[in-house]
Short mmCIF file of C-alpha atoms in Angstrom, two decimals:
data_model
loop_
_atom_site.label_atom_id
_atom_site.label_comp_id
_atom_site.label_asym_id
_atom_site.label_seq_id
_atom_site.Cartn_x
_atom_site.Cartn_y
_atom_site.Cartn_z
CA MET A 1 -4.06 52.57 42.36
CA SER A 2 -2.22 49.16 41.28
CA VAL A 3 -4.41 45.76 41.83
CA ARG A 4 -3.72 45.09 44.54
CA GLY A 5 -4.85 48.52 46.04
CA ALA A 6 -8.10 48.01 43.33
CA ALA A 7 -8.94 43.89 44.50
CA PHE A 8 -9.35 45.55 48.09
CA LEU A 9 -10.91 47.23 47.42
CA GLY A 10 -13.56 44.77 45.48
CA ILE A 11 -12.90 42.63 48.67
CA GLY A 12 -13.73 44.95 51.16
CA ALA A 13 -17.31 45.98 49.27
CA MET A 14 -17.99 41.84 49.24
CA VAL A 15 -16.36 40.74 52.58
CA GLY A 16 -17.68 40.95 55.99
CA ALA A 17 -21.57 41.66 56.12
CA GLY A 18 -23.20 38.85 53.65
CA ILE A 19 -21.44 36.33 54.53
CA PHE A 20 -22.53 36.81 59.09
CA ALA A 21 -25.92 37.91 57.47
CA LEU A 22 -26.90 35.27 55.79
CA LEU A 23 -25.10 31.70 56.50
CA GLY A 24 -28.77 30.80 58.62
CA GLU A 25 -30.63 31.40 55.59
CA ALA A 26 -28.57 30.23 52.64
CA GLY A 27 -28.31 26.31 55.30
CA ALA A 28 -32.25 26.51 55.66
CA VAL A 29 -31.88 25.64 51.49
CA ALA A 30 -28.72 24.32 50.83
CA GLY A 31 -28.01 22.42 53.52
CA SER A 32 -24.57 21.51 54.56
CA ALA A 33 -24.14 21.80 50.97
CA VAL A 34 -23.55 25.31 51.63
CA TRP A 35 -19.63 24.98 50.92
CA LEU A 36 -20.91 23.96 47.17
CA SER A 37 -23.53 27.00 46.89
CA PHE A 38 -21.12 29.66 47.69
CA LEU A 39 -18.13 28.04 45.22
CA LEU A 40 -21.33 28.18 42.50
CA ALA A 41 -22.26 31.86 43.42
CA GLY A 42 -18.57 32.53 42.59
CA ILE A 43 -18.22 31.49 39.48
CA VAL A 44 -21.35 33.08 38.76
CA ALA A 45 -20.12 36.60 40.06
CA ALA A 46 -16.62 36.17 37.57
CA LEU A 47 -18.92 35.16 34.82
CA LEU A 48 -20.96 38.74 35.18
CA GLY A 49 -17.89 40.28 36.49
CA TYR A 50 -15.97 39.75 33.07
CA ASN A 51 -18.94 42.26 31.28
CA VAL A 52 -19.32 44.81 33.77
CA VAL A 53 -14.97 45.07 33.66
CA LYS A 54 -15.28 45.57 30.24
CA LEU A 55 -18.65 48.03 29.90
CA GLY A 56 -16.65 49.66 32.78
CA VAL A 57 -13.75 49.94 30.89
CA ARG A 58 -15.39 51.16 28.00
CA TYR A 59 -17.53 53.64 29.95
CA PRO A 60 -16.36 54.51 33.44
CA SER A 61 -18.88 55.89 35.92
CA SER A 62 -20.18 56.67 39.22
CA GLY A 63 -23.03 55.63 38.17
CA GLY A 64 -22.07 51.81 38.59
CA LEU A 65 -24.54 49.30 36.76
CA ILE A 66 -27.33 52.00 36.28
CA ALA A 67 -24.48 53.95 33.83
CA TYR A 68 -23.86 50.52 31.81
CA LEU A 69 -27.80 50.01 31.49
CA LEU A 70 -28.06 53.85 30.05
CA GLU A 71 -25.37 53.89 27.39
CA GLY A 72 -27.14 50.01 26.72
CA PHE A 73 -30.96 50.86 26.51
CA GLY A 74 -30.50 54.15 26.52
CA ASN A 75 -33.29 57.05 29.32
CA GLY A 76 -35.56 55.22 28.57
CA ARG A 77 -39.01 52.96 30.22
CA LEU A 78 -36.71 50.11 30.67
CA VAL A 79 -33.71 51.42 32.46
CA GLY A 80 -36.58 53.29 34.68
CA ILE A 81 -38.09 50.79 36.01
CA ALA A 82 -34.54 49.30 36.02
CA SER A 83 -33.50 51.70 38.36
CA TRP A 84 -36.01 51.29 40.82
CA LEU A 85 -35.46 47.50 40.86
CA GLY A 86 -31.62 48.21 41.55
CA TYR A 87 -32.35 50.82 44.03
CA PHE A 88 -35.02 48.26 46.21
CA ALA A 89 -32.41 45.41 45.64
CA ALA A 90 -28.97 46.72 45.90
CA ILE A 91 -28.89 49.79 48.71
CA VAL A 92 -32.47 49.60 50.11
CA ILE A 93 -32.61 45.64 51.10
CA VAL A 94 -29.21 45.58 51.41
CA CYS A 95 -28.99 48.00 54.03
CA SER A 96 -31.67 46.42 55.34
CA MET A 97 -30.38 43.04 55.45
CA VAL A 98 -27.23 44.17 56.93
CA ALA A 99 -28.95 46.22 59.27
CA VAL A 100 -30.41 43.49 61.16
CA ALA A 101 -27.54 41.76 60.99
CA PHE A 102 -25.83 43.99 63.53
CA GLY A 103 -29.16 43.96 65.66
CA SER A 104 -28.62 40.03 66.06
CA TYR A 105 -24.95 40.59 67.53
CA ALA A 106 -25.13 43.40 68.80
CA THR A 107 -28.54 41.22 71.14
CA SER A 108 -26.40 38.58 71.94
CA LEU A 109 -23.24 39.94 72.70
CA PHE A 110 -24.40 43.12 74.79
CA ILE A 111 -27.91 41.24 75.83
CA GLY A 112 -27.53 37.73 75.68
CA GLU A 113 -29.25 34.63 73.59
CA ASP A 114 -32.61 35.39 76.24
CA ALA A 115 -33.13 38.84 75.33
CA SER A 116 -36.47 39.80 73.94
CA ALA A 117 -37.22 40.86 70.55
CA GLY A 118 -37.61 44.46 70.59
CA TRP A 119 -33.92 44.79 71.63
CA ASP A 120 -32.52 43.01 68.18
CA ASN A 121 -34.89 46.58 66.54
CA ALA A 122 -33.74 48.30 68.76
CA PHE A 123 -30.17 48.38 67.86
CA THR A 124 -31.34 47.58 63.64
CA SER A 125 -32.63 51.19 64.63
CA LEU A 126 -29.14 52.57 66.43
CA ILE A 127 -27.22 51.48 63.57
CA VAL A 128 -29.06 53.14 61.03
CA VAL A 129 -29.60 56.58 62.90
CA SER A 130 -25.77 56.39 63.37
CA MET A 131 -24.63 55.63 59.86
CA ALA A 132 -27.02 57.98 58.68
CA LEU A 133 -25.60 60.74 61.20
CA ILE A 134 -22.20 59.79 60.09
CA ASN A 135 -23.09 60.20 56.76
CA LEU A 136 -24.40 63.65 57.25
CA VAL A 137 -21.47 65.32 59.60
CA GLY A 138 -18.32 63.66 57.34
CA THR A 139 -17.86 60.23 56.47
CA ARG A 140 -13.78 60.89 56.48
CA PHE A 141 -12.06 58.38 59.45
CA VAL A 142 -15.12 55.74 58.45
CA ASP A 143 -13.52 55.84 54.49
CA ARG A 144 -9.94 55.36 56.66
CA ALA A 145 -11.28 52.69 58.54
CA GLN A 146 -12.53 50.42 55.99
CA SER A 147 -8.66 49.59 54.92
CA LEU A 148 -8.24 48.51 58.80
CA ILE A 149 -11.42 46.80 58.74
CA VAL A 150 -10.97 44.70 56.50
CA VAL A 151 -7.58 43.06 57.49
CA VAL A 152 -9.04 42.56 60.80
CA LEU A 153 -11.58 40.57 59.11
CA LEU A 154 -9.36 38.26 56.83
CA ALA A 155 -7.37 37.79 59.77
CA VAL A 156 -10.30 36.77 62.15
CA PHE A 157 -12.08 34.75 59.01
CA ALA A 158 -8.66 33.17 58.50
CA VAL A 159 -8.10 32.46 62.17
CA PHE A 160 -11.69 31.32 62.62
CA ALA A 161 -11.28 28.75 58.92
CA ALA A 162 -7.77 27.32 60.51
CA VAL A 163 -9.27 26.32 64.16
CA THR A 164 -12.66 25.18 62.71
CA LEU A 165 -11.75 23.22 60.05
CA VAL A 166 -9.07 21.16 62.21
CA ASP A 167 -11.56 19.55 64.13
CA LEU A 168 -14.41 19.40 62.36
CA ASP A 169 -16.55 16.53 62.08
CA PRO A 170 -15.88 14.80 58.80
CA ASP A 171 -20.00 13.61 59.20
CA LEU A 172 -21.30 16.66 58.94
CA LEU A 173 -20.66 17.30 55.41
CA ALA A 174 -21.35 13.48 54.24
CA PHE A 175 -22.57 13.69 51.01
CA ASP A 176 -25.64 11.83 51.17
CA GLY A 177 -26.46 14.58 54.21
CA TYR A 178 -27.05 17.18 50.71
CA PRO A 179 -29.95 18.20 49.77
CA PRO A 180 -31.01 17.62 45.84
CA PHE A 181 -28.76 19.80 43.13
CA SER A 182 -31.63 21.28 42.26
CA ASP A 183 -31.87 23.01 45.83
CA ILE A 184 -27.62 24.07 46.16
CA ILE A 185 -29.01 25.53 42.52
CA ALA A 186 -31.71 27.39 44.29
CA SER A 187 -29.71 28.38 47.15
CA VAL A 188 -27.02 30.64 45.21
CA ALA A 189 -29.42 33.15 43.91
CA LEU A 190 -29.48 33.42 47.97
CA THR A 191 -25.23 33.01 48.81
CA PHE A 192 -25.37 35.39 45.52
CA PHE A 193 -26.54 38.26 48.14
CA ALA A 194 -22.49 37.70 49.39
CA TYR A 195 -20.89 39.10 46.70
CA LEU A 196 -23.32 42.26 45.24
CA GLY A 197 -19.80 44.23 46.06
CA PHE A 198 -17.75 43.30 43.36
CA SER A 199 -18.93 45.73 40.62
CA VAL A 200 -17.27 48.33 42.62
CA ILE A 201 -14.25 47.30 41.73
CA THR A 202 -15.32 49.01 38.20
CA PHE A 203 -14.96 52.49 40.22
CA ALA A 204 -10.98 52.67 40.06
CA VAL A 205 -11.00 51.94 36.81
CA GLY A 206 -9.75 56.13 36.01
CA ASP A 207 -7.14 55.48 39.18
CA LEU A 208 -5.33 52.50 37.17
CA ARG A 209 -2.31 53.08 35.23
CA GLU A 210 -3.75 50.30 32.11
CA PRO A 211 -7.04 49.49 33.38
CA ALA A 212 -7.81 47.78 29.97
CA ARG A 213 -4.72 45.35 31.65
CA GLU A 214 -5.18 46.27 35.56
CA LEU A 215 -9.05 45.80 35.82
CA PRO A 216 -9.62 42.42 34.54
CA LYS A 217 -7.18 40.96 37.01
CA ALA A 218 -7.86 42.88 40.42
CA MET A 219 -11.79 41.78 39.52
CA PHE A 220 -10.61 38.07 39.11
CA LEU A 221 -8.16 38.43 42.17
CA ALA A 222 -10.75 39.87 44.40
CA LEU A 223 -13.62 37.48 43.39
CA GLY A 224 -10.84 34.48 43.73
CA ILE A 225 -9.67 35.36 47.14
CA THR A 226 -13.61 36.13 48.31
CA THR A 227 -15.00 32.91 46.75
CA VAL A 228 -12.12 30.63 48.94
CA THR A 229 -12.81 32.97 52.16
CA TYR A 230 -16.47 31.99 51.99
CA VAL A 231 -15.81 28.85 50.85
CA LEU A 232 -13.96 28.19 53.87
CA ILE A 233 -16.69 29.66 56.38
CA ALA A 234 -18.90 27.69 55.49
CA LEU A 235 -17.25 24.09 55.57
CA GLY A 236 -16.13 25.00 58.92
CA VAL A 237 -19.35 26.35 60.76
CA PHE A 238 -21.78 23.13 58.45
CA GLY A 239 -18.75 20.82 60.08
CA THR A 240 -19.04 22.33 62.84
CA LEU A 241 -22.72 22.75 63.79
CA THR A 242 -25.58 20.56 62.65
CA VAL A 243 -28.00 22.49 59.84
CA ASP A 244 -30.42 22.76 62.18
CA GLU A 245 -28.14 24.23 64.75
CA VAL A 246 -26.44 26.85 61.80
CA VAL A 247 -30.46 27.28 60.52
CA GLY A 248 -31.52 28.38 64.10
CA TYR A 249 -28.18 30.20 65.78
CA GLY A 250 -29.13 32.25 62.12
CA GLU A 251 -27.14 35.68 61.53
CA THR A 252 -25.00 34.08 65.01
CA ALA A 253 -24.06 30.95 63.45
CA ILE A 254 -20.08 31.71 62.45
CA ALA A 255 -19.08 32.98 65.99
CA GLU A 256 -21.08 30.37 67.73
CA ALA A 257 -18.83 27.57 65.74
CA ALA A 258 -16.15 28.88 67.06
CA ARG A 259 -17.40 28.58 70.64
CA PRO A 260 -16.15 24.83 70.20
CA ALA A 261 -12.83 25.74 69.63
CA LEU A 262 -12.11 28.80 70.94
CA GLY A 263 -15.25 28.77 73.65
CA ASP A 264 -16.87 31.67 74.88
CA ALA A 265 -14.12 34.38 73.38
CA GLY A 266 -14.06 33.12 69.79
CA PHE A 267 -17.84 34.04 70.32
CA THR A 268 -17.27 37.78 71.00
CA ILE A 269 -14.48 38.39 68.64
CA MET A 270 -16.72 36.57 65.64
CA ALA A 271 -19.38 38.49 67.78
CA VAL A 272 -17.11 42.38 67.49
CA ALA A 273 -15.68 40.98 64.19
CA ALA A 274 -19.20 41.18 62.50
CA LEU A 275 -20.28 44.33 64.60
CA LEU A 276 -17.42 46.14 62.53
CA ALA A 277 -18.13 44.30 59.34
CA THR A 278 -21.94 45.08 59.00
CA ALA A 279 -21.75 48.32 60.56
CA SER A 280 -19.19 50.02 58.11
CA SER A 281 -21.62 47.87 54.69
CA VAL A 282 -24.22 50.02 56.37
CA ASN A 283 -22.37 52.78 56.33
CA ALA A 284 -21.28 52.79 52.76
CA THR A 285 -24.64 51.38 51.61
CA LEU A 286 -26.51 54.56 52.57
CA TYR A 287 -22.71 56.78 50.88
CA ALA A 288 -23.62 54.77 48.10
CA SER A 289 -27.71 55.56 47.64
CA SER A 290 -26.81 59.28 48.08
CA GLY A 291 -24.35 59.68 44.60
CA LEU A 292 -26.58 57.02 43.07
CA THR A 293 -30.26 58.90 43.41
CA GLY A 294 -28.31 62.21 42.91
CA MET A 295 -27.47 61.00 39.20
CA LEU A 296 -30.77 59.29 38.80
CA ALA A 297 -32.46 62.40 39.65
CA GLU A 298 -30.50 64.08 37.67
CA VAL A 299 -31.08 61.83 34.15
CA GLY A 300 -34.82 62.25 35.35
CA GLN A 301 -35.11 58.66 36.14
CA PHE A 302 -36.23 59.50 39.51
CA PRO A 303 -38.15 62.43 41.11
CA PRO A 304 -36.22 65.87 41.97
CA PHE A 305 -36.80 65.51 45.63
CA PHE A 306 -33.66 62.23 45.51
CA GLY A 307 -31.83 64.87 43.79
CA ARG A 308 -28.96 68.14 45.59
CA SER A 309 -31.76 70.10 44.84
CA SER A 310 -33.74 68.75 46.56
CA ARG A 311 -35.31 70.36 50.05
CA LEU A 312 -33.58 68.24 52.22
CA GLY A 313 -30.41 69.07 50.60
CA ARG A 314 -27.61 67.31 48.97
CA ASN A 315 -28.10 64.43 51.32
CA ALA A 316 -31.51 63.99 50.92
CA GLY A 317 -31.30 60.87 48.45
CA MET A 318 -29.49 59.60 51.45
CA LEU A 319 -32.41 60.52 53.97
CA ILE A 320 -34.77 59.28 52.60
CA THR A 321 -33.71 55.61 52.07
CA ALA A 322 -32.43 55.76 55.76
CA ALA A 323 -36.00 56.33 56.64
CA ILE A 324 -37.13 53.45 54.44
CA VAL A 325 -34.57 50.76 55.64
CA LEU A 326 -35.42 51.93 58.97
CA VAL A 327 -38.88 50.13 57.92
CA VAL A 328 -37.79 47.57 56.43
CA SER A 329 -35.61 46.10 58.15
CA ASN A 330 -37.66 46.47 61.20
CA LEU A 331 -41.23 45.13 60.17
CA VAL A 332 -39.80 42.27 57.17
CA ASP A 333 -38.39 38.97 57.81
CA LEU A 334 -34.52 38.56 57.35
CA SER A 335 -35.23 35.65 55.13
CA ALA A 336 -37.73 37.75 53.00
CA ILE A 337 -35.17 40.29 52.50
CA ALA A 338 -32.38 38.35 51.93
CA SER A 339 -33.79 36.52 48.83
CA VAL A 340 -36.26 39.36 47.63
CA GLY A 341 -32.42 41.07 47.30
CA SER A 342 -30.62 38.56 45.64
CA ALA A 343 -32.78 37.69 43.23
CA CYS A 344 -33.91 41.51 42.24
CA SER A 345 -30.32 41.55 41.82
CA LEU A 346 -29.22 38.71 39.68
CA MET A 347 -32.13 40.37 37.32
CA ILE A 348 -30.51 43.43 37.24
CA PHE A 349 -27.20 42.16 36.42
CA LEU A 350 -28.90 40.09 33.70
CA LEU A 351 -30.13 43.12 31.97
CA VAL A 352 -26.67 44.61 32.21
CA GLY A 353 -25.53 40.87 30.25
CA VAL A 354 -27.98 42.28 28.02
CA ALA A 355 -26.82 45.83 27.01
CA GLY A 356 -22.67 44.24 27.30
CA TYR A 357 -23.71 41.42 24.35
CA ARG A 358 -25.66 44.61 22.55
CA LEU A 359 -21.90 46.86 22.87
CA ARG A 360 -19.93 43.77 22.65
CA SER A 361 -18.25 45.96 19.66
CA GLN A 362 -17.39 48.91 21.24
CA THR A 363 -16.03 46.85 24.77
CA GLY A 364 -14.00 44.60 22.83
CA SER A 365 -15.79 41.55 25.16
CA ARG A 366 -16.33 38.27 23.71
CA GLY A 367 -20.39 37.54 23.28
CA ALA A 368 -19.75 33.98 24.10
CA ILE A 369 -18.42 34.28 27.06
CA VAL A 370 -21.52 37.47 27.86
CA LEU A 371 -23.86 34.48 26.64
CA LEU A 372 -22.37 32.69 29.49
CA GLY A 373 -23.17 34.84 32.32
CA MET A 374 -26.44 35.78 31.32
CA ALA A 375 -27.25 31.78 30.68
CA ALA A 376 -26.13 30.69 34.52
CA THR A 377 -27.38 33.85 35.77
CA ALA A 378 -30.74 32.87 33.87
CA ILE A 379 -30.80 29.71 35.43
CA VAL A 380 -30.49 30.30 38.67
CA LEU A 381 -32.90 32.26 38.36
CA VAL A 382 -35.29 29.62 37.25
CA PHE A 383 -34.10 27.19 39.55
CA PHE A 384 -34.70 29.58 42.25
CA ALA A 385 -38.06 30.74 41.27
CA VAL A 386 -39.30 27.49 41.19
CA ASP A 387 -38.26 26.43 44.41
CA THR A 388 -38.94 29.63 45.93
CA LEU A 389 -43.00 29.26 44.86
CA ARG A 390 -42.75 25.67 45.69
CA ASN A 391 -41.75 26.15 49.58
CA ALA A 392 -41.94 29.76 50.31
CA PRO A 393 -44.98 31.14 48.21
CA GLU A 394 -45.10 34.28 50.71
CA THR A 395 -41.15 34.92 49.68
CA PHE A 396 -42.09 34.67 45.82
CA ALA A 397 -44.94 36.86 46.24
CA ALA A 398 -42.41 40.11 47.87
CA ILE A 399 -40.19 39.70 44.29
CA VAL A 400 -43.30 40.04 42.48
CA ALA A 401 -44.44 42.23 44.62
CA ILE A 402 -40.88 44.41 44.15
CA ALA A 403 -41.30 43.96 40.59
CA ALA A 404 -44.34 45.35 40.83
CA LEU A 405 -43.70 48.53 42.48
CA ALA A 406 -40.94 49.41 40.40
CA VAL A 407 -43.00 49.11 37.21
CA VAL A 408 -45.91 51.34 39.05
CA LEU A 409 -42.93 53.66 40.45
CA ASP A 410 -41.95 53.96 36.96
CA LEU A 411 -45.31 54.99 35.63
CA VAL A 412 -46.67 57.31 38.47
CA TRP A 413 -43.38 59.63 38.23
CA LYS A 414 -43.33 59.55 34.22
CA ARG A 415 -46.68 60.35 33.91
CA ALA A 416 -46.16 63.27 36.82
CA ARG A 417 -43.28 63.84 34.82
CA GLY A 418 -44.79 64.40 32.08
CA GLU A 419 -47.47 65.94 33.08
CA SER A 420 -45.33 68.63 34.44
CA GLY A 421 -43.87 69.35 31.24
CA GLY A 422 -42.60 67.21 28.84
CA SER A 423 -43.11 63.82 27.07
CA PRO A 424 -42.16 61.23 30.41
CA ASP A 425 -40.33 59.51 27.47
CA GLU A 426 -37.86 62.51 26.86
CA LEU A 427 -35.93 62.00 29.43
CA PRO A 428 -32.37 64.42 29.98
CA THR A 429 -29.72 62.22 27.63
CA THR A 430 -26.86 64.57 28.67
CA PRO A 431 -23.16 62.83 29.66
CA ALA A 432 -24.39 62.53 33.27
CA ALA A 433 -25.94 59.42 32.39
CA ARG A 434 -22.59 58.45 32.22
CA GLY A 435 -21.49 59.67 35.02
#
């Protein structure tokens, strides 16, 4: 695989569903300064990407971030708790978020703006069930379509940026209308959601001719293109619509921002692009859930019924995940889903930073850069926690509840495993732990 091919893999994992799903939620926190929030989130992702690349070259694995935690901390309780937390954040919540976005766009496009809330739930459930079925019968045709979808999305975004930036209203983006800088920093935890896919670039390490040289190039090329795309989209949306309008339109804000310049055709084009992006993301996330839960079951961090030996078959992890996503996407508020997912993911990346710092002598990474990435992540988390506790205590409570649930699930499973034979602290440390 070429550097461009690996970068394209990362762009495909990042660009699309996230930007469609969270513009309205980010606008509620950062106002018209969302473009700055995306820029800062891109910088944080780049700092974290440096550490992930170093770990990926040294410990190539299909287990992703959890595999790096296994290397850094061993196969114990900390990794068990992080595994449950990462599963909920990067799989369940991300999939739920984009499924809800699909439901909103499908309702607006096919039913109309005056449709009842039940249509959102119906389309949300439809995409989850459909993608689960596709994963059961085979995903080859979807895999082949991924590159085409990314090309289409980038082309659509380029047209969108061109037509909106030409006619944007500078007054809507005036600095004197921005919220306090602390709110902008707090919103980075939310916009970071749109960058979560960057770590999948490390999966290409085995296909690169010179991974140590080419993987960093691919990572930063992908993050650079993605960051520029997000910033331009945010400027176009908030330079066309007021903050209240963006928040009110929610998941369909990008499509609404295309109306003034392109009319109803603009809305339809963006809505179709959103459907493609979110459907693709739901499929990819469900597909990834099977491999992740299978690996975690194999090394003893998840119960065996998540693994390939389950009575549900080799797709047990995917089926269980799809069922959980159906419940979460239909019963949990979208803003809570986004905030919880981003916050939990940042916690995982902070732990990966600690692991990377501990392994720096083996990976060859510069400790100062790894520490800088950890510091940036910690600052964002602190500002986000303070802002959320003050303005959205129910979301803060949800984050604490998810973290507590991860601790409880790990404790219950390890205790049950210990009682069924063997100490819960003596988990397998076979090469499977490294993918």
